[in-house]
Amino acid sequence: MKTQQSYAKNQLGTLYLVPTPIGNLDDMTFRAVQTLKDVDLIACEDTRMTQKLLNHFEIDTTKVSYHEHNVHAQTNELIRELLDGKNIAQVSDAGMPSISDPGVELVAAAVAQNIPVVPLPGANAALTALIASGLAPQPFTFYGFLSRKKSELNEELNHLKDKTETLMFYESPHRLVRFLKELVNVFGEERKIVLARELTKRYEEFVRGTAKEVLDWADKTELRGEFVVLVAGNEEVEEENYWENWTVLEHIEYKMTYEKLSSKEAIKLVAKERGVPKREVYAEYHQK
Ligand code: SAM
């Protein structure tokens, strides 16, 4: 076990995880700007991309690149700097580092070395989409990008189709129609879905409807920009052992009230779901 007091005095440097805007530069927080000014080094997914942000906020901190192709070597190098007492901010091109972006290896390596890791709150495409989607905001599963291979995509969707929580995906515009087709195929035409496009930008748009309606829309629209796809949980699946904390009587009453069953039908089903003899359930019901 380990504990981290983020702001205790320390000989080591601190790794700050700094979210950056997903479109609208005004979404950069005061604290994020100040942190990028104060640190010794900014580890960027793409230094040219981050330079635009730094120019806008007049930040002249030294940058190094930290992206999927140099993760291993750069993680070691950045950890050396942190052990040396340097403070480092890690940013990705947009939104939260580590969320479908580079970062996790650096965080894990810092944690392993007891280097404080301090996250800043800020922009994130999935959560921004979720709160305006109109779908259940919790529970949810954030999935990020699904596989680009058709057979793996189909397998992943089959694995997810009975989930009862809201599902959130990232998808590029040129793969969106293919993704929606597979979604209709596996989840059915009636599943409620929401597309959130170009969040925080001028052409921000939400498309809400059934999977089939949204696929038809996407099929006849020139798709541009960035998309979050949100999918309502499967409402037809009853959670396994939903009755676990109920008495037999509560279980029977639930069946009679919400599934409109007679007491006889309810007793039969309750016995089946609980895996106990019908006469036991019957006896309990008639003792009440
Ligand atoms: N780290 C980012 C975050 O915290 O949201 C996500 C980075 S991931 C490489 C990029 C994907 O996020 C895009 O393909 C798109 O699915 C989604 N995305 C990013 N910005 C968006 C925006 N402004 N509107 C809608 N989706 C966006």
PDB file of C-alpha atoms and ligand atoms in Angstrom:
ATOM      1  CA  MET A   1       0.000   0.000   0.000  1.00  0.00           C
ATOM      2  CA  LYS A   2       1.113   3.561  -0.703  1.00  0.00           C
ATOM      3  CA  THR A   3      -0.259   6.989   0.123  1.00  0.00           C
ATOM      4  CA  GLN A   4       0.383  10.236  -1.728  1.00  0.00           C
ATOM      5  CA  GLN A   5       0.080  13.668  -0.115  1.00  0.00           C
ATOM      6  CA  SER A   6       0.024  15.644  -3.326  1.00  0.00           C
ATOM      7  CA  TYR A   7       1.206  18.952  -1.867  1.00  0.00           C
ATOM      8  CA  ALA A   8       3.586  17.770   0.889  1.00  0.00           C
ATOM      9  CA  LYS A   9       7.208  18.986   0.633  1.00  0.00           C
ATOM     10  CA  ASN A  10       9.196  16.572  -1.467  1.00  0.00           C
ATOM     11  CA  GLN A  11      12.709  16.212  -2.891  1.00  0.00           C
ATOM     12  CA  LEU A  12      11.248  14.695  -6.035  1.00  0.00           C
ATOM     13  CA  GLY A  13       9.564  16.570  -8.836  1.00  0.00           C
ATOM     14  CA  THR A  14       5.808  16.383  -9.435  1.00  0.00           C
ATOM     15  CA  LEU A  15       4.099  15.032 -12.515  1.00  0.00           C
ATOM     16  CA  TYR A  16       1.124  17.275 -13.362  1.00  0.00           C
ATOM     17  CA  LEU A  17      -1.522  15.898 -15.746  1.00  0.00           C
ATOM     18  CA  VAL A  18      -2.949  18.904 -17.549  1.00  0.00           C
ATOM     19  CA  PRO A  19      -6.092  18.704 -19.698  1.00  0.00           C
ATOM     20  CA  THR A  20      -6.220  21.008 -22.715  1.00  0.00           C
ATOM     21  CA  PRO A  21      -9.256  22.275 -24.679  1.00  0.00           C
ATOM     22  CA  ILE A  22     -11.142  19.957 -27.060  1.00  0.00           C
ATOM     23  CA  GLY A  23     -11.904  22.854 -29.376  1.00  0.00           C
ATOM     24  CA  ASN A  24     -12.645  26.055 -27.531  1.00  0.00           C
ATOM     25  CA  LEU A  25      -9.492  27.653 -26.138  1.00  0.00           C
ATOM     26  CA  ASP A  26     -11.530  29.411 -23.451  1.00  0.00           C
ATOM     27  CA  ASP A  27     -11.930  26.014 -21.791  1.00  0.00           C
ATOM     28  CA  MET A  28      -8.324  26.160 -20.624  1.00  0.00           C
ATOM     29  CA  THR A  29      -8.478  26.770 -16.867  1.00  0.00           C
ATOM     30  CA  PHE A  30      -6.465  29.468 -15.050  1.00  0.00           C
ATOM     31  CA  ARG A  31      -4.766  26.713 -13.084  1.00  0.00           C
ATOM     32  CA  ALA A  32      -3.820  24.792 -16.225  1.00  0.00           C
ATOM     33  CA  VAL A  33      -2.217  27.905 -17.743  1.00  0.00           C
ATOM     34  CA  GLN A  34      -0.346  28.675 -14.521  1.00  0.00           C
ATOM     35  CA  THR A  35       0.861  25.077 -14.168  1.00  0.00           C
ATOM     36  CA  LEU A  36       2.198  25.057 -17.737  1.00  0.00           C
ATOM     37  CA  LYS A  37       4.027  28.320 -16.985  1.00  0.00           C
ATOM     38  CA  ASP A  38       5.471  27.085 -13.679  1.00  0.00           C
ATOM     39  CA  VAL A  39       6.776  23.617 -14.572  1.00  0.00           C
ATOM     40  CA  ASP A  40      10.307  22.925 -15.848  1.00  0.00           C
ATOM     41  CA  LEU A  41       9.165  20.831 -18.788  1.00  0.00           C
ATOM     42  CA  ILE A  42       6.009  20.086 -20.776  1.00  0.00           C
ATOM     43  CA  ALA A  43       5.731  16.572 -22.209  1.00  0.00           C
ATOM     44  CA  CYS A  44       3.537  16.910 -25.330  1.00  0.00           C
ATOM     45  CA  GLU A  45       1.870  14.352 -27.582  1.00  0.00           C
ATOM     46  CA  ASP A  46       2.677  16.654 -30.521  1.00  0.00           C
ATOM     47  CA  THR A  47       4.953  19.598 -29.811  1.00  0.00           C
ATOM     48  CA  ARG A  48       3.686  21.613 -32.818  1.00  0.00           C
ATOM     49  CA  MET A  49       0.086  21.222 -31.748  1.00  0.00           C
ATOM     50  CA  THR A  50       0.844  22.229 -28.160  1.00  0.00           C
ATOM     51  CA  GLN A  51       2.937  25.177 -29.373  1.00  0.00           C
ATOM     52  CA  LYS A  52      -0.257  26.803 -30.743  1.00  0.00           C
ATOM     53  CA  LEU A  53      -1.814  26.588 -27.295  1.00  0.00           C
ATOM     54  CA  LEU A  54       1.347  27.893 -25.647  1.00  0.00           C
ATOM     55  CA  ASN A  55       1.509  30.826 -28.075  1.00  0.00           C
ATOM     56  CA  HIS A  56      -2.088  31.726 -27.322  1.00  0.00           C
ATOM     57  CA  PHE A  57      -1.435  31.845 -23.579  1.00  0.00           C
ATOM     58  CA  GLU A  58       2.106  33.285 -23.893  1.00  0.00           C
ATOM     59  CA  ILE A  59       3.772  30.316 -22.243  1.00  0.00           C
ATOM     60  CA  ASP A  60       7.433  29.723 -23.061  1.00  0.00           C
ATOM     61  CA  THR A  61       8.214  26.581 -21.072  1.00  0.00           C
ATOM     62  CA  THR A  62      10.505  23.999 -22.704  1.00  0.00           C
ATOM     63  CA  LYS A  63       8.680  21.165 -24.498  1.00  0.00           C
ATOM     64  CA  VAL A  64       9.607  17.551 -25.138  1.00  0.00           C
ATOM     65  CA  SER A  65       7.666  15.052 -27.191  1.00  0.00           C
ATOM     66  CA  TYR A  66       5.865  12.153 -25.540  1.00  0.00           C
ATOM     67  CA  HIS A  67       3.782  10.112 -27.962  1.00  0.00           C
ATOM     68  CA  GLU A  68       2.848   6.518 -28.674  1.00  0.00           C
ATOM     69  CA  HIS A  69       5.995   5.874 -30.741  1.00  0.00           C
ATOM     70  CA  ASN A  70       8.521   6.936 -28.109  1.00  0.00           C
ATOM     71  CA  VAL A  71       6.619   6.043 -24.954  1.00  0.00           C
ATOM     72  CA  HIS A  72       9.139   3.552 -23.626  1.00  0.00           C
ATOM     73  CA  ALA A  73      12.348   5.564 -24.019  1.00  0.00           C
ATOM     74  CA  GLN A  74      10.698   8.852 -23.074  1.00  0.00           C
ATOM     75  CA  THR A  75       9.043   7.420 -19.963  1.00  0.00           C
ATOM     76  CA  ASN A  76      12.481   6.452 -18.632  1.00  0.00           C
ATOM     77  CA  GLU A  77      13.904   9.848 -19.522  1.00  0.00           C
ATOM     78  CA  LEU A  78      11.037  11.786 -17.918  1.00  0.00           C
ATOM     79  CA  ILE A  79      11.197   9.650 -14.776  1.00  0.00           C
ATOM     80  CA  ARG A  80      14.915  10.489 -14.485  1.00  0.00           C
ATOM     81  CA  GLU A  81      14.078  14.205 -14.643  1.00  0.00           C
ATOM     82  CA  LEU A  82      11.331  13.822 -12.038  1.00  0.00           C
ATOM     83  CA  LEU A  83      13.663  11.902  -9.692  1.00  0.00           C
ATOM     84  CA  ASP A  84      16.084  14.776 -10.191  1.00  0.00           C
ATOM     85  CA  GLY A  85      13.503  17.180  -8.780  1.00  0.00           C
ATOM     86  CA  LYS A  86      12.111  18.632 -12.028  1.00  0.00           C
ATOM     87  CA  ASN A  87       8.401  19.361 -12.264  1.00  0.00           C
ATOM     88  CA  ILE A  88       6.800  18.093 -15.450  1.00  0.00           C
ATOM     89  CA  ALA A  89       3.379  18.709 -16.997  1.00  0.00           C
ATOM     90  CA  GLN A  90       2.049  16.119 -19.403  1.00  0.00           C
ATOM     91  CA  VAL A  91      -0.469  17.177 -22.053  1.00  0.00           C
ATOM     92  CA  SER A  92      -2.045  15.423 -25.013  1.00  0.00           C
ATOM     93  CA  ASP A  93      -3.306  17.109 -28.186  1.00  0.00           C
ATOM     94  CA  ALA A  94      -6.769  17.655 -26.703  1.00  0.00           C
ATOM     95  CA  GLY A  95      -8.686  16.832 -23.555  1.00  0.00           C
ATOM     96  CA  MET A  96      -7.429  14.687 -20.734  1.00  0.00           C
ATOM     97  CA  PRO A  97      -4.071  12.969 -21.033  1.00  0.00           C
ATOM     98  CA  SER A  98      -4.373   9.150 -20.810  1.00  0.00           C
ATOM     99  CA  ILE A  99      -8.008   9.152 -21.993  1.00  0.00           C
ATOM    100  CA  SER A 100      -7.596   7.463 -25.409  1.00  0.00           C
ATOM    101  CA  ASP A 101      -4.288   9.342 -25.453  1.00  0.00           C
ATOM    102  CA  PRO A 102      -0.700   8.810 -24.269  1.00  0.00           C
ATOM    103  CA  GLY A 103      -0.014   9.038 -20.554  1.00  0.00           C
ATOM    104  CA  VAL A 104      -0.782   5.849 -18.683  1.00  0.00           C
ATOM    105  CA  GLU A 105       2.764   4.410 -18.850  1.00  0.00           C
ATOM    106  CA  LEU A 106       4.260   7.610 -17.468  1.00  0.00           C
ATOM    107  CA  VAL A 107       1.726   7.762 -14.636  1.00  0.00           C
ATOM    108  CA  ALA A 108       2.315   4.111 -13.726  1.00  0.00           C
ATOM    109  CA  ALA A 109       6.090   4.583 -13.774  1.00  0.00           C
ATOM    110  CA  ALA A 110       5.827   7.717 -11.596  1.00  0.00           C
ATOM    111  CA  VAL A 111       3.556   5.928  -9.124  1.00  0.00           C
ATOM    112  CA  ALA A 112       6.053   3.043  -8.958  1.00  0.00           C
ATOM    113  CA  GLN A 113       8.796   5.543  -8.001  1.00  0.00           C
ATOM    114  CA  ASN A 114       6.629   7.360  -5.407  1.00  0.00           C
ATOM    115  CA  ILE A 115       6.688  10.507  -7.529  1.00  0.00           C
ATOM    116  CA  PRO A 116       3.578  12.625  -6.801  1.00  0.00           C
ATOM    117  CA  VAL A 117       1.109  12.583  -9.689  1.00  0.00           C
ATOM    118  CA  VAL A 118      -1.237  15.576  -9.602  1.00  0.00           C
ATOM    119  CA  PRO A 119      -4.238  15.580 -11.960  1.00  0.00           C
ATOM    120  CA  LEU A 120      -5.904  18.835 -12.978  1.00  0.00           C
ATOM    121  CA  PRO A 121      -9.609  18.749 -13.885  1.00  0.00           C
ATOM    122  CA  GLY A 122     -10.594  19.979 -17.320  1.00  0.00           C
ATOM    123  CA  ALA A 123     -11.948  19.272 -20.776  1.00  0.00           C
ATOM    124  CA  ASN A 124     -12.904  15.745 -21.822  1.00  0.00           C
ATOM    125  CA  ALA A 125     -15.021  14.881 -24.854  1.00  0.00           C
ATOM    126  CA  ALA A 126     -16.882  11.854 -23.423  1.00  0.00           C
ATOM    127  CA  LEU A 127     -18.120  13.447 -20.203  1.00  0.00           C
ATOM    128  CA  THR A 128     -18.969  16.697 -21.967  1.00  0.00           C
ATOM    129  CA  ALA A 129     -21.123  14.714 -24.420  1.00  0.00           C
ATOM    130  CA  LEU A 130     -22.666  12.569 -21.696  1.00  0.00           C
ATOM    131  CA  ILE A 131     -24.104  15.389 -19.592  1.00  0.00           C
ATOM    132  CA  ALA A 132     -26.002  16.831 -22.567  1.00  0.00           C
ATOM    133  CA  SER A 133     -26.986  13.519 -24.146  1.00  0.00           C
ATOM    134  CA  GLY A 134     -30.233  13.015 -22.282  1.00  0.00           C
ATOM    135  CA  LEU A 135     -29.183   9.399 -21.602  1.00  0.00           C
ATOM    136  CA  ALA A 136     -28.642   8.033 -18.098  1.00  0.00           C
ATOM    137  CA  PRO A 137     -25.445   9.741 -16.892  1.00  0.00           C
ATOM    138  CA  GLN A 138     -24.622   6.915 -14.534  1.00  0.00           C
ATOM    139  CA  PRO A 139     -23.695   4.188 -14.451  1.00  0.00           C
ATOM    140  CA  PHE A 140     -21.692   4.412 -17.660  1.00  0.00           C
ATOM    141  CA  THR A 141     -18.892   2.603 -19.418  1.00  0.00           C
ATOM    142  CA  PHE A 142     -16.342   4.655 -21.298  1.00  0.00           C
ATOM    143  CA  TYR A 143     -14.974   2.457 -24.051  1.00  0.00           C
ATOM    144  CA  GLY A 144     -12.943   4.865 -26.189  1.00  0.00           C
ATOM    145  CA  PHE A 145     -12.111   3.592 -29.676  1.00  0.00           C
ATOM    146  CA  LEU A 146     -13.372   0.192 -30.797  1.00  0.00           C
ATOM    147  CA  SER A 147     -11.337  -2.045 -33.072  1.00  0.00           C
ATOM    148  CA  ARG A 148     -10.859  -1.027 -36.705  1.00  0.00           C
ATOM    149  CA  LYS A 149     -11.114  -4.670 -37.813  1.00  0.00           C
ATOM    150  CA  LYS A 150     -14.651  -5.716 -38.711  1.00  0.00           C
ATOM    151  CA  SER A 151     -14.547  -9.140 -37.029  1.00  0.00           C
ATOM    152  CA  GLU A 152     -13.089  -7.706 -33.805  1.00  0.00           C
ATOM    153  CA  LEU A 153     -15.565  -4.817 -33.870  1.00  0.00           C
ATOM    154  CA  ASN A 154     -18.407  -7.317 -34.132  1.00  0.00           C
ATOM    155  CA  GLU A 155     -16.996  -9.333 -31.248  1.00  0.00           C
ATOM    156  CA  GLU A 156     -16.562  -6.246 -29.056  1.00  0.00           C
ATOM    157  CA  LEU A 157     -20.110  -5.059 -29.744  1.00  0.00           C
ATOM    158  CA  ASN A 158     -21.529  -8.517 -29.011  1.00  0.00           C
ATOM    159  CA  HIS A 159     -19.729  -8.430 -25.706  1.00  0.00           C
ATOM    160  CA  LEU A 160     -21.326  -5.038 -24.931  1.00  0.00           C
ATOM    161  CA  LYS A 161     -24.854  -5.480 -26.231  1.00  0.00           C
ATOM    162  CA  ASP A 162     -26.412  -6.663 -22.957  1.00  0.00           C
ATOM    163  CA  LYS A 163     -24.779  -4.020 -20.791  1.00  0.00           C
ATOM    164  CA  THR A 164     -27.419  -2.028 -18.967  1.00  0.00           C
ATOM    165  CA  GLU A 165     -25.324   1.115 -18.475  1.00  0.00           C
ATOM    166  CA  THR A 166     -24.775   3.957 -20.965  1.00  0.00           C
ATOM    167  CA  LEU A 167     -21.855   3.215 -23.311  1.00  0.00           C
ATOM    168  CA  MET A 168     -19.522   5.883 -24.659  1.00  0.00           C
ATOM    169  CA  PHE A 169     -17.298   5.544 -27.718  1.00  0.00           C
ATOM    170  CA  TYR A 170     -14.901   7.684 -29.694  1.00  0.00           C
ATOM    171  CA  GLU A 171     -15.027   7.318 -33.471  1.00  0.00           C
ATOM    172  CA  SER A 172     -13.489   9.095 -36.438  1.00  0.00           C
ATOM    173  CA  PRO A 173     -15.869  10.571 -39.051  1.00  0.00           C
ATOM    174  CA  HIS A 174     -14.727   8.265 -41.857  1.00  0.00           C
ATOM    175  CA  ARG A 175     -15.445   5.120 -39.821  1.00  0.00           C
ATOM    176  CA  LEU A 176     -18.697   6.343 -38.295  1.00  0.00           C
ATOM    177  CA  VAL A 177     -21.142   4.841 -40.846  1.00  0.00           C
ATOM    178  CA  ARG A 178     -19.429   1.464 -40.712  1.00  0.00           C
ATOM    179  CA  PHE A 179     -19.586   1.595 -36.904  1.00  0.00           C
ATOM    180  CA  LEU A 180     -23.278   2.548 -36.885  1.00  0.00           C
ATOM    181  CA  LYS A 181     -24.120  -0.240 -39.354  1.00  0.00           C
ATOM    182  CA  GLU A 182     -22.466  -2.791 -37.092  1.00  0.00           C
ATOM    183  CA  LEU A 183     -24.224  -1.248 -34.099  1.00  0.00           C
ATOM    184  CA  VAL A 184     -27.649  -1.627 -35.763  1.00  0.00           C
ATOM    185  CA  ASN A 185     -26.697  -5.149 -36.735  1.00  0.00           C
ATOM    186  CA  VAL A 186     -25.690  -6.208 -33.208  1.00  0.00           C
ATOM    187  CA  PHE A 187     -27.788  -3.941 -30.912  1.00  0.00           C
ATOM    188  CA  GLY A 188     -30.894  -3.725 -33.106  1.00  0.00           C
ATOM    189  CA  GLU A 189     -32.574  -0.786 -34.854  1.00  0.00           C
ATOM    190  CA  GLU A 190     -34.403   0.536 -31.814  1.00  0.00           C
ATOM    191  CA  ARG A 191     -31.517   1.171 -29.406  1.00  0.00           C
ATOM    192  CA  LYS A 192     -31.370   4.855 -28.411  1.00  0.00           C
ATOM    193  CA  ILE A 193     -28.182   6.582 -29.427  1.00  0.00           C
ATOM    194  CA  VAL A 194     -26.740  10.089 -29.418  1.00  0.00           C
ATOM    195  CA  LEU A 195     -23.980  11.534 -31.567  1.00  0.00           C
ATOM    196  CA  ALA A 196     -22.164  14.545 -30.152  1.00  0.00           C
ATOM    197  CA  ARG A 197     -20.199  16.310 -32.876  1.00  0.00           C
ATOM    198  CA  GLU A 198     -17.626  19.106 -32.665  1.00  0.00           C
ATOM    199  CA  LEU A 199     -18.186  19.735 -28.960  1.00  0.00           C
ATOM    200  CA  THR A 200     -17.337  23.247 -27.751  1.00  0.00           C
ATOM    201  CA  LYS A 201     -16.771  24.370 -31.381  1.00  0.00           C
ATOM    202  CA  ARG A 202     -18.819  26.541 -33.697  1.00  0.00           C
ATOM    203  CA  TYR A 203     -20.593  23.648 -35.412  1.00  0.00           C
ATOM    204  CA  GLU A 204     -21.366  21.703 -32.259  1.00  0.00           C
ATOM    205  CA  GLU A 205     -24.297  19.402 -32.948  1.00  0.00           C
ATOM    206  CA  PHE A 206     -26.234  16.618 -31.193  1.00  0.00           C
ATOM    207  CA  VAL A 207     -28.087  13.917 -33.135  1.00  0.00           C
ATOM    208  CA  ARG A 208     -30.465  11.941 -30.925  1.00  0.00           C
ATOM    209  CA  GLY A 209     -32.604   9.026 -32.088  1.00  0.00           C
ATOM    210  CA  THR A 210     -32.817   5.283 -32.572  1.00  0.00           C
ATOM    211  CA  ALA A 211     -29.771   3.500 -33.982  1.00  0.00           C
ATOM    212  CA  LYS A 212     -31.535   3.135 -37.342  1.00  0.00           C
ATOM    213  CA  GLU A 213     -32.570   6.812 -37.506  1.00  0.00           C
ATOM    214  CA  VAL A 214     -29.062   7.973 -36.657  1.00  0.00           C
ATOM    215  CA  LEU A 215     -27.528   5.580 -39.197  1.00  0.00           C
ATOM    216  CA  ASP A 216     -29.872   6.951 -41.900  1.00  0.00           C
ATOM    217  CA  TRP A 217     -28.876  10.490 -40.918  1.00  0.00           C
ATOM    218  CA  ALA A 218     -25.162   9.625 -41.043  1.00  0.00           C
ATOM    219  CA  ASP A 219     -25.595   7.834 -44.390  1.00  0.00           C
ATOM    220  CA  LYS A 220     -26.910  10.939 -46.122  1.00  0.00           C
ATOM    221  CA  THR A 221     -24.768  13.537 -44.344  1.00  0.00           C
ATOM    222  CA  GLU A 222     -21.283  14.646 -45.233  1.00  0.00           C
ATOM    223  CA  LEU A 223     -19.598  13.745 -41.967  1.00  0.00           C
ATOM    224  CA  ARG A 224     -17.046  16.203 -40.722  1.00  0.00           C
ATOM    225  CA  GLY A 225     -15.367  16.860 -37.412  1.00  0.00           C
ATOM    226  CA  GLU A 226     -15.015  14.808 -34.283  1.00  0.00           C
ATOM    227  CA  PHE A 227     -17.667  12.545 -32.796  1.00  0.00           C
ATOM    228  CA  VAL A 228     -18.565  10.956 -29.507  1.00  0.00           C
ATOM    229  CA  VAL A 229     -21.113   8.137 -29.834  1.00  0.00           C
ATOM    230  CA  LEU A 230     -23.282   7.439 -26.801  1.00  0.00           C
ATOM    231  CA  VAL A 231     -25.476   4.361 -26.626  1.00  0.00           C
ATOM    232  CA  ALA A 232     -28.259   3.806 -24.098  1.00  0.00           C
ATOM    233  CA  GLY A 233     -27.932   0.697 -21.971  1.00  0.00           C
ATOM    234  CA  ASN A 234     -29.989  -2.366 -22.881  1.00  0.00           C
ATOM    235  CA  GLU A 235     -33.339  -1.853 -21.176  1.00  0.00           C
ATOM    236  CA  GLU A 236     -34.551  -5.359 -21.940  1.00  0.00           C
ATOM    237  CA  VAL A 237     -31.946  -7.098 -19.865  1.00  0.00           C
ATOM    238  CA  GLU A 238     -32.761  -7.626 -16.240  1.00  0.00           C
ATOM    239  CA  GLU A 239     -29.762  -7.525 -14.014  1.00  0.00           C
ATOM    240  CA  GLU A 240     -28.781 -10.970 -12.838  1.00  0.00           C
ATOM    241  CA  ASN A 241     -29.868 -11.616  -9.248  1.00  0.00           C
ATOM    242  CA  TYR A 242     -31.526  -8.192  -9.018  1.00  0.00           C
ATOM    243  CA  TRP A 243     -33.551  -9.720  -6.165  1.00  0.00           C
ATOM    244  CA  GLU A 244     -30.509 -10.649  -4.096  1.00  0.00           C
ATOM    245  CA  ASN A 245     -31.271  -8.322  -1.168  1.00  0.00           C
ATOM    246  CA  TRP A 246     -35.025  -8.947  -1.159  1.00  0.00           C
ATOM    247  CA  THR A 247     -37.096 -11.332   0.930  1.00  0.00           C
ATOM    248  CA  VAL A 248     -39.108 -13.959  -0.938  1.00  0.00           C
ATOM    249  CA  LEU A 249     -42.236 -11.912  -0.259  1.00  0.00           C
ATOM    250  CA  GLU A 250     -40.712  -8.723  -1.686  1.00  0.00           C
ATOM    251  CA  HIS A 251     -39.645 -10.684  -4.740  1.00  0.00           C
ATOM    252  CA  ILE A 252     -43.194 -12.003  -5.291  1.00  0.00           C
ATOM    253  CA  GLU A 253     -44.730  -8.559  -4.755  1.00  0.00           C
ATOM    254  CA  TYR A 254     -42.327  -7.075  -7.290  1.00  0.00           C
ATOM    255  CA  LYS A 255     -43.411  -9.625  -9.893  1.00  0.00           C
ATOM    256  CA  MET A 256     -47.096  -9.015  -9.175  1.00  0.00           C
ATOM    257  CA  THR A 257     -46.836  -5.225  -9.191  1.00  0.00           C
ATOM    258  CA  TYR A 258     -44.355  -4.512 -11.977  1.00  0.00           C
ATOM    259  CA  GLU A 259     -44.740  -7.532 -14.211  1.00  0.00           C
ATOM    260  CA  LYS A 260     -48.528  -7.720 -13.610  1.00  0.00           C
ATOM    261  CA  LEU A 261     -48.456 -11.425 -12.782  1.00  0.00           C
ATOM    262  CA  SER A 262     -50.988 -13.349 -10.717  1.00  0.00           C
ATOM    263  CA  SER A 263     -49.730 -14.670  -7.366  1.00  0.00           C
ATOM    264  CA  LYS A 264     -49.605 -18.181  -8.832  1.00  0.00           C
ATOM    265  CA  GLU A 265     -47.460 -17.088 -11.808  1.00  0.00           C
ATOM    266  CA  ALA A 266     -45.247 -14.945  -9.565  1.00  0.00           C
ATOM    267  CA  ILE A 267     -44.595 -17.835  -7.152  1.00  0.00           C
ATOM    268  CA  LYS A 268     -43.621 -20.098 -10.031  1.00  0.00           C
ATOM    269  CA  LEU A 269     -41.169 -17.544 -11.479  1.00  0.00           C
ATOM    270  CA  VAL A 270     -39.684 -16.562  -8.127  1.00  0.00           C
ATOM    271  CA  ALA A 271     -39.013 -20.220  -7.343  1.00  0.00           C
ATOM    272  CA  LYS A 272     -37.346 -20.629 -10.729  1.00  0.00           C
ATOM    273  CA  GLU A 273     -35.179 -17.492 -10.405  1.00  0.00           C
ATOM    274  CA  ARG A 274     -34.075 -18.432  -6.888  1.00  0.00           C
ATOM    275  CA  GLY A 275     -33.552 -22.074  -7.749  1.00  0.00           C
ATOM    276  CA  VAL A 276     -35.712 -23.279  -4.840  1.00  0.00           C
ATOM    277  CA  PRO A 277     -38.753 -25.630  -4.805  1.00  0.00           C
ATOM    278  CA  LYS A 278     -42.063 -23.952  -5.645  1.00  0.00           C
ATOM    279  CA  ARG A 279     -43.714 -25.310  -2.491  1.00  0.00           C
ATOM    280  CA  GLU A 280     -41.214 -23.361  -0.315  1.00  0.00           C
ATOM    281  CA  VAL A 281     -42.088 -20.084  -2.013  1.00  0.00           C
ATOM    282  CA  TYR A 282     -45.784 -20.969  -1.902  1.00  0.00           C
ATOM    283  CA  ALA A 283     -45.586 -21.707   1.835  1.00  0.00           C
ATOM    284  CA  GLU A 284     -43.818 -18.429   2.542  1.00  0.00           C
ATOM    285  CA  TYR A 285     -46.363 -16.450   0.530  1.00  0.00           C
ATOM    286  CA  HIS A 286     -49.344 -18.055   2.240  1.00  0.00           C
ATOM    287  CA  GLN A 287     -47.886 -17.574   5.718  1.00  0.00           C
ATOM    288  CA  LYS A 288     -47.817 -13.808   5.346  1.00  0.00           C
TER     289      LYS A 288
HETATM  290  N1  SAM B   1      -8.102  12.858 -24.560  1.00  0.00           N
HETATM  291  C1  SAM B   1      -9.318  13.223 -25.235  1.00  0.00           C
HETATM  292  C2  SAM B   1     -10.444  13.420 -24.209  1.00  0.00           C
HETATM  293  O1  SAM B   1     -10.165  13.564 -23.014  1.00  0.00           O
HETATM  294  O2  SAM B   1     -11.602  13.456 -24.600  1.00  0.00           O
HETATM  295  C3  SAM B   1      -9.673  12.248 -26.332  1.00  0.00           C
HETATM  296  C4  SAM B   1      -8.625  12.059 -27.372  1.00  0.00           C
HETATM  297  S1  SAM B   1      -9.013  10.915 -28.620  1.00  0.00           S
HETATM  298  C5  SAM B   1      -7.455  10.710 -29.406  1.00  0.00           C
HETATM  299  C6  SAM B   1      -9.854  11.877 -29.812  1.00  0.00           C
HETATM  300  C7  SAM B   1     -11.325  11.502 -29.950  1.00  0.00           C
HETATM  301  O3  SAM B   1     -12.077  12.174 -28.934  1.00  0.00           O
HETATM  302  C8  SAM B   1     -11.944  11.958 -31.256  1.00  0.00           C
HETATM  303  O4  SAM B   1     -11.765  11.000 -32.284  1.00  0.00           O
HETATM  304  C9  SAM B   1     -13.421  12.084 -30.889  1.00  0.00           C
HETATM  305  O5  SAM B   1     -14.037  10.828 -30.878  1.00  0.00           O
HETATM  306  C10 SAM B   1     -13.306  12.603 -29.452  1.00  0.00           C
HETATM  307  N2  SAM B   1     -13.309  14.082 -29.449  1.00  0.00           N
HETATM  308  C11 SAM B   1     -12.265  14.893 -29.177  1.00  0.00           C
HETATM  309  N3  SAM B   1     -12.656  16.195 -29.262  1.00  0.00           N
HETATM  310  C12 SAM B   1     -13.962  16.191 -29.594  1.00  0.00           C
HETATM  311  C13 SAM B   1     -14.929  17.203 -29.837  1.00  0.00           C
HETATM  312  N4  SAM B   1     -14.617  18.493 -29.771  1.00  0.00           N
HETATM  313  N5  SAM B   1     -16.193  16.830 -30.137  1.00  0.00           N
HETATM  314  C14 SAM B   1     -16.539  15.522 -30.219  1.00  0.00           C
HETATM  315  N6  SAM B   1     -15.652  14.525 -30.011  1.00  0.00           N
HETATM  316  C15 SAM B   1     -14.396  14.848 -29.702  1.00  0.00           C
END
